[in-house]
PDB file of C-alpha atoms in Angstrom:
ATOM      1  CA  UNK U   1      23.202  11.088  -2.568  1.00 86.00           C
ATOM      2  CA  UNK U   2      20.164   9.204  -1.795  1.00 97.00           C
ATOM      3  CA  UNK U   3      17.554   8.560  -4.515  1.00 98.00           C
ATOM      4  CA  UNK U   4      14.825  10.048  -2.549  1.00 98.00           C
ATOM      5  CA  UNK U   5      16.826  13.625  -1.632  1.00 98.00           C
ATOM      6  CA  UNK U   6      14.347  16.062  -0.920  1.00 97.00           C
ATOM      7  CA  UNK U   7      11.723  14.538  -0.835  1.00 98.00           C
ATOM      8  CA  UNK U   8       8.896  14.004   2.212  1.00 98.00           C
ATOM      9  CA  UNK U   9       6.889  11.046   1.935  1.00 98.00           C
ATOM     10  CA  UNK U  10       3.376   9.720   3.592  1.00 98.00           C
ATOM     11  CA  UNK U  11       2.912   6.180   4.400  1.00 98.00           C
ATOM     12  CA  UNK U  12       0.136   4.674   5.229  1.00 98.00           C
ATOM     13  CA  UNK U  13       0.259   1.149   7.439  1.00 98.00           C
ATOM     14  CA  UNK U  14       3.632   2.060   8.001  1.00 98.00           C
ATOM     15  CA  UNK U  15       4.573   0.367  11.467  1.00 98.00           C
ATOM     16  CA  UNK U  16       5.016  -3.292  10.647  1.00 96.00           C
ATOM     17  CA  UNK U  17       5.180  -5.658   6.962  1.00 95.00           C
ATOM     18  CA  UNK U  18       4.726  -3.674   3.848  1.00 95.00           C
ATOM     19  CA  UNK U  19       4.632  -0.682   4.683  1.00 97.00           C
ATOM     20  CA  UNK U  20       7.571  -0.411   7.751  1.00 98.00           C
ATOM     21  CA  UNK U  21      10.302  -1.768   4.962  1.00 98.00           C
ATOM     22  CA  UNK U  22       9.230   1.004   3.029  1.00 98.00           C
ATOM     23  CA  UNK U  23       9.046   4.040   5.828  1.00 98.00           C
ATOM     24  CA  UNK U  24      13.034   2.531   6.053  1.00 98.00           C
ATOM     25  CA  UNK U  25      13.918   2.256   2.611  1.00 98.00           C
ATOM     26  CA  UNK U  26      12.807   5.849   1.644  1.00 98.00           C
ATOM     27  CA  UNK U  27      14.450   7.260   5.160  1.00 98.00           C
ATOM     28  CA  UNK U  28      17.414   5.619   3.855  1.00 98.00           C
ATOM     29  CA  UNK U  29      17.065   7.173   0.241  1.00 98.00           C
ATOM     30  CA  UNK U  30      17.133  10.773   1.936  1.00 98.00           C
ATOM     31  CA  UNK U  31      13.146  11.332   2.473  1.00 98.00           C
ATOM     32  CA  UNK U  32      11.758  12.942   5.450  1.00 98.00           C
ATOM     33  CA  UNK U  33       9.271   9.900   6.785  1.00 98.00           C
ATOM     34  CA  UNK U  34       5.681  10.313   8.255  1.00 98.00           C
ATOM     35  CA  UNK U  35       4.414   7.282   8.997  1.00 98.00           C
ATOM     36  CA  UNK U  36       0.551   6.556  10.247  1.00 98.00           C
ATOM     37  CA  UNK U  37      -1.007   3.702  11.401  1.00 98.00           C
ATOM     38  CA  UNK U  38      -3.255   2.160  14.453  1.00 97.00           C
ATOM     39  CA  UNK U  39      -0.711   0.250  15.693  1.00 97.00           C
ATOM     40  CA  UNK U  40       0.810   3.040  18.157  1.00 97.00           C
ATOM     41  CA  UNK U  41       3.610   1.427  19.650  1.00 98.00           C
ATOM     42  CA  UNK U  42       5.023  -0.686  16.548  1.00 98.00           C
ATOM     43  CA  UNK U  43       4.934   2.454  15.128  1.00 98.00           C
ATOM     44  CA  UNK U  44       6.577   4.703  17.590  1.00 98.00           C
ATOM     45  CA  UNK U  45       9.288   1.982  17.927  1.00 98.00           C
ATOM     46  CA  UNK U  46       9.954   1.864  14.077  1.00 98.00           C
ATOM     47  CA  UNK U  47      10.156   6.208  13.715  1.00 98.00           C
ATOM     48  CA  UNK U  48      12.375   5.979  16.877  1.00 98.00           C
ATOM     49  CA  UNK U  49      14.714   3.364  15.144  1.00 98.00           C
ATOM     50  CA  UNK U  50      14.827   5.203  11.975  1.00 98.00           C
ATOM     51  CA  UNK U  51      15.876   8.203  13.193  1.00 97.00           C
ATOM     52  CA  UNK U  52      15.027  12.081  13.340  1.00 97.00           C
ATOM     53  CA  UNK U  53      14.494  12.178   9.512  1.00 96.00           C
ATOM     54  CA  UNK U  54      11.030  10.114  10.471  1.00 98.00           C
ATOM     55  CA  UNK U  55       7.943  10.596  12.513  1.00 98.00           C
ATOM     56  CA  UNK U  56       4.796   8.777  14.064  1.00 98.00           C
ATOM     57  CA  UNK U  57       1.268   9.382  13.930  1.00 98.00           C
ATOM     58  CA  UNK U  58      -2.093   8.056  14.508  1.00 98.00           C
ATOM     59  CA  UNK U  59      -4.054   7.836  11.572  1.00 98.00           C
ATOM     60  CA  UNK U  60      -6.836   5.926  11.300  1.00 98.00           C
ATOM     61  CA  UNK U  61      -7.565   5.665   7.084  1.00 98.00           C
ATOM     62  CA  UNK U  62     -10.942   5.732   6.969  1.00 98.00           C
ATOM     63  CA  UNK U  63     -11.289   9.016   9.123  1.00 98.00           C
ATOM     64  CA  UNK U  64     -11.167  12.450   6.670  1.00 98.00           C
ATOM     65  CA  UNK U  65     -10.386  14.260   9.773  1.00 98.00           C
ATOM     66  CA  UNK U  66      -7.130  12.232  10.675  1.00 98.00           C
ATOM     67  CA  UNK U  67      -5.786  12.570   7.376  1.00 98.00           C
ATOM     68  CA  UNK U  68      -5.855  16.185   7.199  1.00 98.00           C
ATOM     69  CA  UNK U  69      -4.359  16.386  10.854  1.00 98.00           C
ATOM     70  CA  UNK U  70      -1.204  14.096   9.229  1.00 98.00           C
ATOM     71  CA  UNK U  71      -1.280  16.321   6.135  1.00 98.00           C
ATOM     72  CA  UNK U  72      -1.165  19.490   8.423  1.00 98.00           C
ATOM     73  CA  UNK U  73       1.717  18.342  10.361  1.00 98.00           C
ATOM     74  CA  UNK U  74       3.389  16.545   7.927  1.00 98.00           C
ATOM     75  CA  UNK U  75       3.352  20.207   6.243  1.00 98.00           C
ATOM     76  CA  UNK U  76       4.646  21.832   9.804  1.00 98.00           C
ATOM     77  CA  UNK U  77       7.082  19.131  10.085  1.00 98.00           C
ATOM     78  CA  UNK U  78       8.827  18.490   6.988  1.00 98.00           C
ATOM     79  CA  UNK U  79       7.649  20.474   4.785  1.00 98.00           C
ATOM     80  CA  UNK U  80       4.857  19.981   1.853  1.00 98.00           C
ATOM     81  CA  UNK U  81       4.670  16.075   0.871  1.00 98.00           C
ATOM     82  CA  UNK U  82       5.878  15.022  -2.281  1.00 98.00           C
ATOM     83  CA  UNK U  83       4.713  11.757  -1.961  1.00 98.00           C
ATOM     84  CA  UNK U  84       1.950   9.255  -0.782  1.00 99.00           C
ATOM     85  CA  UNK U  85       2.132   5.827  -0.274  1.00 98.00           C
ATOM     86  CA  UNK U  86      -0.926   4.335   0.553  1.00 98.00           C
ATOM     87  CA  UNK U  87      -0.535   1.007   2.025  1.00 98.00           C
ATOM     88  CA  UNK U  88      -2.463   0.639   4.708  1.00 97.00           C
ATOM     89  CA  UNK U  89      -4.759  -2.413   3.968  1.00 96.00           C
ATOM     90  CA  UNK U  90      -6.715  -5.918   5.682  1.00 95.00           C
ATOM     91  CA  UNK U  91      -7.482  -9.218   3.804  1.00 92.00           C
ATOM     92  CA  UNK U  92     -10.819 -11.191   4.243  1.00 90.00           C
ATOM     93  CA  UNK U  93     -10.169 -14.771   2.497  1.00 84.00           C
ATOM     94  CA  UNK U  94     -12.035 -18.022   2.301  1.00 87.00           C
ATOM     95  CA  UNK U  95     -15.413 -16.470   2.920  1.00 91.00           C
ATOM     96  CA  UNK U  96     -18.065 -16.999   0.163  1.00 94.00           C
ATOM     97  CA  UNK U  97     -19.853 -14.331  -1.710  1.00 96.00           C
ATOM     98  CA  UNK U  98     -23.025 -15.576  -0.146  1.00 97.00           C
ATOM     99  CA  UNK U  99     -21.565 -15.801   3.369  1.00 95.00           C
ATOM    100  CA  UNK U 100     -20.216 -12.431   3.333  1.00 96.00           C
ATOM    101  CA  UNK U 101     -21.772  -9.825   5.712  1.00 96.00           C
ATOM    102  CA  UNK U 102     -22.278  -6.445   5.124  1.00 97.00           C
ATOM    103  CA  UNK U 103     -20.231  -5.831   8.185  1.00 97.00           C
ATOM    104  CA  UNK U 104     -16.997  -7.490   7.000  1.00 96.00           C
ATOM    105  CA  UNK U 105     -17.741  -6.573   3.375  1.00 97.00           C
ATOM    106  CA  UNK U 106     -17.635  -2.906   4.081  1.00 98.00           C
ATOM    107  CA  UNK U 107     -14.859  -3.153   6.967  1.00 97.00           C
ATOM    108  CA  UNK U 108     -12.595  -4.015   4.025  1.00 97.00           C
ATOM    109  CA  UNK U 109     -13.599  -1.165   1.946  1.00 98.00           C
ATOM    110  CA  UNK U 110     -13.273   1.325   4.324  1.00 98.00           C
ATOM    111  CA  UNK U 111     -10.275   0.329   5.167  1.00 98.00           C
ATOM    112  CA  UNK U 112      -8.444  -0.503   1.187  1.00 98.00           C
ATOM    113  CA  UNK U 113     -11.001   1.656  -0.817  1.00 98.00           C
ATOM    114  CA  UNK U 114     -12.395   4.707   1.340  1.00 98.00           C
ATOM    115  CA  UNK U 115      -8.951   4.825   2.732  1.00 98.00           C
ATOM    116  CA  UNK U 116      -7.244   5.130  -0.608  1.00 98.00           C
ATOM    117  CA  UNK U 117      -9.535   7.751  -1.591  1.00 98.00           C
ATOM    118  CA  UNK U 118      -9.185   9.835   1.680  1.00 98.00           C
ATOM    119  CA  UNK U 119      -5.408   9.300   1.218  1.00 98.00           C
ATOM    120  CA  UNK U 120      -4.946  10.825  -2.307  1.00 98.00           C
ATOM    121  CA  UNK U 121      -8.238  13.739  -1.674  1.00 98.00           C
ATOM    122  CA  UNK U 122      -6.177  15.089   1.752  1.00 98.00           C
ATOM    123  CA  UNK U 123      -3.049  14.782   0.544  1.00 98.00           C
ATOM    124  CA  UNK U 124      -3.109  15.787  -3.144  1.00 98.00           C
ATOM    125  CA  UNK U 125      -3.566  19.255  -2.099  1.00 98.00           C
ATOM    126  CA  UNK U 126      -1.029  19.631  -0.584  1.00 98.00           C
ATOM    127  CA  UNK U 127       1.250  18.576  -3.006  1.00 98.00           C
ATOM    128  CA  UNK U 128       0.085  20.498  -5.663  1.00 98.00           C
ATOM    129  CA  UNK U 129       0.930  23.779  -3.419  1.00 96.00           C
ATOM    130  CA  UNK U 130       4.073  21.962  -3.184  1.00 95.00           C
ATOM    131  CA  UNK U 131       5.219  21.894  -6.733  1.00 97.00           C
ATOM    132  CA  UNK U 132       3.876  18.399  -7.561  1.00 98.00           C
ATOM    133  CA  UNK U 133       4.784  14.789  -6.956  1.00 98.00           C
ATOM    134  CA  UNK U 134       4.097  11.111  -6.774  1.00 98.00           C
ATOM    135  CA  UNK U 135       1.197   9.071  -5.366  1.00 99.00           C
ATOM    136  CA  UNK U 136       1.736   5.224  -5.096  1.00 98.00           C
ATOM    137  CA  UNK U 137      -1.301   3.177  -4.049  1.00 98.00           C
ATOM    138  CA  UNK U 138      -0.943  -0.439  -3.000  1.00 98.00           C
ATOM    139  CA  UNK U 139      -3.411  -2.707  -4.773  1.00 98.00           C
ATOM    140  CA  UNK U 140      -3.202  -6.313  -5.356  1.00 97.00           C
ATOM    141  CA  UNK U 141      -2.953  -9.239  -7.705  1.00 95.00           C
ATOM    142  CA  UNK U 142      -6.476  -9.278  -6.712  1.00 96.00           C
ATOM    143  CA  UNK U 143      -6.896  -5.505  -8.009  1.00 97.00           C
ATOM    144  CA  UNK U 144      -6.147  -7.360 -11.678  1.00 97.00           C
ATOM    145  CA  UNK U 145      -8.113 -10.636 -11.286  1.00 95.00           C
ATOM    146  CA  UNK U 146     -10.677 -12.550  -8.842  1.00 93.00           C
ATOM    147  CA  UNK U 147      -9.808 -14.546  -6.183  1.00 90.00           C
ATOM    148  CA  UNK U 148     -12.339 -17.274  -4.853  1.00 91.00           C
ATOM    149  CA  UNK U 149     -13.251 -15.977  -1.196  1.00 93.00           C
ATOM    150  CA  UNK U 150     -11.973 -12.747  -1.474  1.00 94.00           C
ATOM    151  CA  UNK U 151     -15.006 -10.927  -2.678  1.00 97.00           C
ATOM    152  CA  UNK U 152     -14.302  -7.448  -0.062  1.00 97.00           C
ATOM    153  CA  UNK U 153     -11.045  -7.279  -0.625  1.00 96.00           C
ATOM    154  CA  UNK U 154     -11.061  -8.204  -4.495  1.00 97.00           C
ATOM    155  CA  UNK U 155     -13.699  -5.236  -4.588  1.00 98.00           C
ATOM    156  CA  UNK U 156     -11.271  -2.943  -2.583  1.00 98.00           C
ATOM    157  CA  UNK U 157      -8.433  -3.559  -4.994  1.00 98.00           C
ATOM    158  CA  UNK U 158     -10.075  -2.944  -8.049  1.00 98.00           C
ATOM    159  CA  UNK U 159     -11.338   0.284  -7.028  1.00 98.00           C
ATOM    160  CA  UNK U 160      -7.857   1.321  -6.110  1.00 98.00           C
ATOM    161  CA  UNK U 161      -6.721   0.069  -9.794  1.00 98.00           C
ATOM    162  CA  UNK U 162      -9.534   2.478 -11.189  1.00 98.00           C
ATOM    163  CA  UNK U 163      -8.914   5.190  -8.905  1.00 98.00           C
ATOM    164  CA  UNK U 164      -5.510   5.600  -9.661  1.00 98.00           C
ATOM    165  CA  UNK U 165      -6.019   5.980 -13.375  1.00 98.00           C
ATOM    166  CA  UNK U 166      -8.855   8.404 -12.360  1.00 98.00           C
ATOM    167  CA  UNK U 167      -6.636  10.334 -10.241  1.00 98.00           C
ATOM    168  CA  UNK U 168      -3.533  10.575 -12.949  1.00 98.00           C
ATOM    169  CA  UNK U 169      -5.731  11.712 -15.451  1.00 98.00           C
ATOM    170  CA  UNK U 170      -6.898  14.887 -13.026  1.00 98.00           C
ATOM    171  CA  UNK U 171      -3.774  15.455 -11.279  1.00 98.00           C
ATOM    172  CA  UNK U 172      -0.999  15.380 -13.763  1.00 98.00           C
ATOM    173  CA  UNK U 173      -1.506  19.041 -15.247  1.00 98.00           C
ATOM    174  CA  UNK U 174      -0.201  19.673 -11.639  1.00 98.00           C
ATOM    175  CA  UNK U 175       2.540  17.897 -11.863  1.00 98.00           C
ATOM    176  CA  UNK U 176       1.910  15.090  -9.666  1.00 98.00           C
ATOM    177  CA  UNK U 177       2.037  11.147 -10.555  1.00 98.00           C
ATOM    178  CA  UNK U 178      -0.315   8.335  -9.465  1.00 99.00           C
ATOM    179  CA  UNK U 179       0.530   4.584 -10.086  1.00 99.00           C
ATOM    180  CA  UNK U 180      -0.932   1.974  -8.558  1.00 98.00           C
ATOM    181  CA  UNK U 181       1.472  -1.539  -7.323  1.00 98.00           C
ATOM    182  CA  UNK U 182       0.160  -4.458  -7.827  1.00 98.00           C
ATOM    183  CA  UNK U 183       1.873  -7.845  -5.379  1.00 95.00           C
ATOM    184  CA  UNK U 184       1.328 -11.094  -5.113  1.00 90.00           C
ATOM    185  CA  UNK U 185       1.915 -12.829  -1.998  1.00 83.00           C
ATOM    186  CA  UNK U 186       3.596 -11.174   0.327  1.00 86.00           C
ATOM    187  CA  UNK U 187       5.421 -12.242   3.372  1.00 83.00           C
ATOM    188  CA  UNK U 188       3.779  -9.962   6.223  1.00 72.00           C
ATOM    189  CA  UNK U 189       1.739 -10.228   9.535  1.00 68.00           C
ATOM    190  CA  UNK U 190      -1.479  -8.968   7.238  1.00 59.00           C
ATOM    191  CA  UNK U 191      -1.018 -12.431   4.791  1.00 57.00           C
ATOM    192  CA  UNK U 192      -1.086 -14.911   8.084  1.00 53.00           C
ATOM    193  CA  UNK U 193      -3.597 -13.482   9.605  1.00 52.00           C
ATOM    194  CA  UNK U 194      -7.122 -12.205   8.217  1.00 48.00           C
ATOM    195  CA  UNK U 195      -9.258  -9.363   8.694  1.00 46.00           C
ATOM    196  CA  UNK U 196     -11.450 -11.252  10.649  1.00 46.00           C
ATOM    197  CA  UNK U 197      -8.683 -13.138  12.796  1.00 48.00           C
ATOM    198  CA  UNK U 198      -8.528 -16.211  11.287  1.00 53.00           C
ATOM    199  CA  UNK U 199      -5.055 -17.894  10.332  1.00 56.00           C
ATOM    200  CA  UNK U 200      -3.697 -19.062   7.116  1.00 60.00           C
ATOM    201  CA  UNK U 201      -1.535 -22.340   8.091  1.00 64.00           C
ATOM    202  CA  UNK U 202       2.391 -22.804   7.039  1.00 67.00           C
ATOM    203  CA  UNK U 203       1.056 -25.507   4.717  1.00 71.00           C
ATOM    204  CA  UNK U 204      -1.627 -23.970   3.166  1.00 66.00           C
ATOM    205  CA  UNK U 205       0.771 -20.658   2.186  1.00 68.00           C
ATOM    206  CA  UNK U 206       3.517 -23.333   1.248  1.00 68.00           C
ATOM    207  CA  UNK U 207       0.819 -25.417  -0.925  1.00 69.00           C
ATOM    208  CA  UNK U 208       0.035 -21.475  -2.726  1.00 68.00           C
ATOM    209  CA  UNK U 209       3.039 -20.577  -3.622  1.00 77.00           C
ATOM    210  CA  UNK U 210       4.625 -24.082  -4.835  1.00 77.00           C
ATOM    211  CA  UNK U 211       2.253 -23.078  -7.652  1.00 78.00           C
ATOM    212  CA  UNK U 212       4.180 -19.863  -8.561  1.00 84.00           C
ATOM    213  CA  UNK U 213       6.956 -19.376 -10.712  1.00 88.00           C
ATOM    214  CA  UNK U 214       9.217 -18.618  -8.186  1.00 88.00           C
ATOM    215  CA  UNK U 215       7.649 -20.687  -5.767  1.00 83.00           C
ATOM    216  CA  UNK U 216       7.904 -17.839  -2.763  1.00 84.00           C
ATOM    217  CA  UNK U 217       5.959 -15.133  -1.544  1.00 86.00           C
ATOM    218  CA  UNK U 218       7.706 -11.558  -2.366  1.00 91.00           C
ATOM    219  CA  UNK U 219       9.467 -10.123   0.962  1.00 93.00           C
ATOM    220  CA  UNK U 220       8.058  -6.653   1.791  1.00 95.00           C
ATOM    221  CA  UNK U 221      11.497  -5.205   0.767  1.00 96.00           C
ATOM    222  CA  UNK U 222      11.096  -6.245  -2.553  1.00 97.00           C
ATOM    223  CA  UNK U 223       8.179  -4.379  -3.075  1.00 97.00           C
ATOM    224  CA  UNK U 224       9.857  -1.513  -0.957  1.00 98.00           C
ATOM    225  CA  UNK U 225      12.139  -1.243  -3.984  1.00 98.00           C
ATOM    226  CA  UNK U 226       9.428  -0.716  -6.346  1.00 98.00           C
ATOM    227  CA  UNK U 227       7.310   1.737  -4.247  1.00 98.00           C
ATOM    228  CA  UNK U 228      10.786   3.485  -4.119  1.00 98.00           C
ATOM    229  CA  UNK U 229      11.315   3.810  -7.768  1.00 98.00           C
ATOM    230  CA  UNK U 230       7.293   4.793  -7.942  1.00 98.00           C
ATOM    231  CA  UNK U 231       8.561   7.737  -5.636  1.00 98.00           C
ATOM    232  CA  UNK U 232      11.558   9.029  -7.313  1.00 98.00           C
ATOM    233  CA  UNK U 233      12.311  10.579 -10.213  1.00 98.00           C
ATOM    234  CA  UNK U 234      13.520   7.340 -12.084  1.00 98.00           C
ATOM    235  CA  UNK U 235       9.832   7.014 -13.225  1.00 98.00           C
ATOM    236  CA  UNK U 236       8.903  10.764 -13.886  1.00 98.00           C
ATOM    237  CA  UNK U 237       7.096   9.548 -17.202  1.00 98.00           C
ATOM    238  CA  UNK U 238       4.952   6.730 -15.818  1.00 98.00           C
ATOM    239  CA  UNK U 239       1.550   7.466 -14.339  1.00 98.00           C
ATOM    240  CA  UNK U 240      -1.593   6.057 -14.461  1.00 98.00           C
ATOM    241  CA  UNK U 241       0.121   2.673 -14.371  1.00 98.00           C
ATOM    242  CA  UNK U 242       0.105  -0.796 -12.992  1.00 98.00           C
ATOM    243  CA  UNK U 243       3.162  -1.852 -11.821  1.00 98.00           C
ATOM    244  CA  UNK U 244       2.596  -6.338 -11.233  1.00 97.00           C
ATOM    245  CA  UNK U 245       5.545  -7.931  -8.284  1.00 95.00           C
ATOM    246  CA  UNK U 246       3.807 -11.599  -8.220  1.00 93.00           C
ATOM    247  CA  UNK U 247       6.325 -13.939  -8.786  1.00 90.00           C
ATOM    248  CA  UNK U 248       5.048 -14.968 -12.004  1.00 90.00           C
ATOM    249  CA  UNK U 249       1.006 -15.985 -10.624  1.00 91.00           C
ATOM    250  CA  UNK U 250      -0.311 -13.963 -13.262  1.00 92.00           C
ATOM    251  CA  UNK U 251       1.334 -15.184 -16.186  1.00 91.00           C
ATOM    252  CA  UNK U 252      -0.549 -18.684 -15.662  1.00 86.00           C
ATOM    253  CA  UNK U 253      -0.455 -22.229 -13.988  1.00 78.00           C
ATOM    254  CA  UNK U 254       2.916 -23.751 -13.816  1.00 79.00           C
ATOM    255  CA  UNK U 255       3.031 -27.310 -15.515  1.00 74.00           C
ATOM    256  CA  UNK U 256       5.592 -29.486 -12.871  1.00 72.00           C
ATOM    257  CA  UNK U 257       5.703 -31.951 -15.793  1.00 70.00           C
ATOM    258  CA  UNK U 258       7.816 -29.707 -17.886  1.00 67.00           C
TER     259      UNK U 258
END
């Protein structure tokens, strides 16, 4: 039996990093898989690798009519979703406050914010016709504190940190959970390259996380397993909560003299 029997799951971002270990993880738990995302073929390729148990669709986050088309045929599909993931997400770094446009500023938040909030609106619904279940948005270390040059996406991830409490406290007389996860550096296509295009170097990612506890970025499976235990009934009495996978960068600076 498969932790996630039963159960038919959302992802958002779900054909490559993040959010593809996690369309395969729950598949392989026992959920029925919709996965959306912009990135058509990667995501085609990954639903036809996982199987009949998963599906591909466009879906664009920031668009209130693609998320009720993937809610509708999730519905048709599968059945009524008992869970959300969303993951989708871009990172702006190393641009200034002051040098930020409004462009790129609200690209980001359309994207990690507006989509978050489109996410839970279209697919809450749902769920509550379906008897409840468990919401699991993807913030950041960034969602908890700031981040020089990361003043979009810093914004973004806060708001999903306060949405998610927001949303537990209205949605769990129906029976339905919302808990926000909370990584550090993670080893996906999103953290080499930025929003914009630009590239973080194999240096400058070794120089960051030399500084961490563990001195590694997370792989997306490990926060796979978390979203997982988000989604199943193993956490039935946490919502409203802030789950942190950072390899220690939040608990302070690492002293290499000791």
């Amino acid at each position: 039996m498969g932790r996630l029997d039963g159960k038919v799951a959302i992802i958002s971002g779900g054909a490559r990093g993040q959010g593809e270990a996690e369309v395969r993880l729950f598949a392989a738990e026992g959920a029925k898989v919709v996965l959306g995302d912009v990135l058509h073929d990667l995501g085609e390729a990954v639903a036809a690798d996982v199987g009949p148990d998963s599906h591909y669709l466009p879906l664009d986050v920031t668009d209130p009519e693609a998320w009720q088309a993937a809610v509708a045929e999730t519905t048709s599909r599968f059945g009524p979703p008992t869970v959300l993931v969303n993951n989708a997400g871009v990172l702006q770094f190393g641009v200034s406050t002051i040098d930020t446009t409004l462009e790129e500023y609200m690209r980001v938040i359309g994207i990690n914010q507006v989509g978050v909030f489109l996410g839970m609106k279209h697919a809450a619904p749902a769920m509550i016709a379906g008897g409840g279940g468990s919401i699991v948005n993807i913030s950041s270390t960034n969602g908890l504190a700031g981040y020089g040059g990361t003043v979009a996406y810093t914004a973004s991830k806060f708001a999903v940190r306060g949405m998610t409490k927001t949303a537990a406290l209205e949605l769990g007389r129906h029976g339905i959970r919302v808990n926000s996860i909370h990584p550090g550096g993670v080893d996906t296509p999103m953290t080499a390259r930025d929003s914009l295009g630009g590239t973080i170097t194999e240096e400058e990612q070794n120089a960051a996380y030399a500084m961490l506890p563990l001195g590694r970025p997370a792989q997306p499976a490990e926060i796979a397993r978390l979203a997982l235990y988000l989604a199943s009934d193993e956490s039935s009495y946490s919502t409203g909560a802030e789950f942190i996978a950072d390899g220690g960068m939040l608990a302070g600076v690492v002293n290499p003299e000791v």
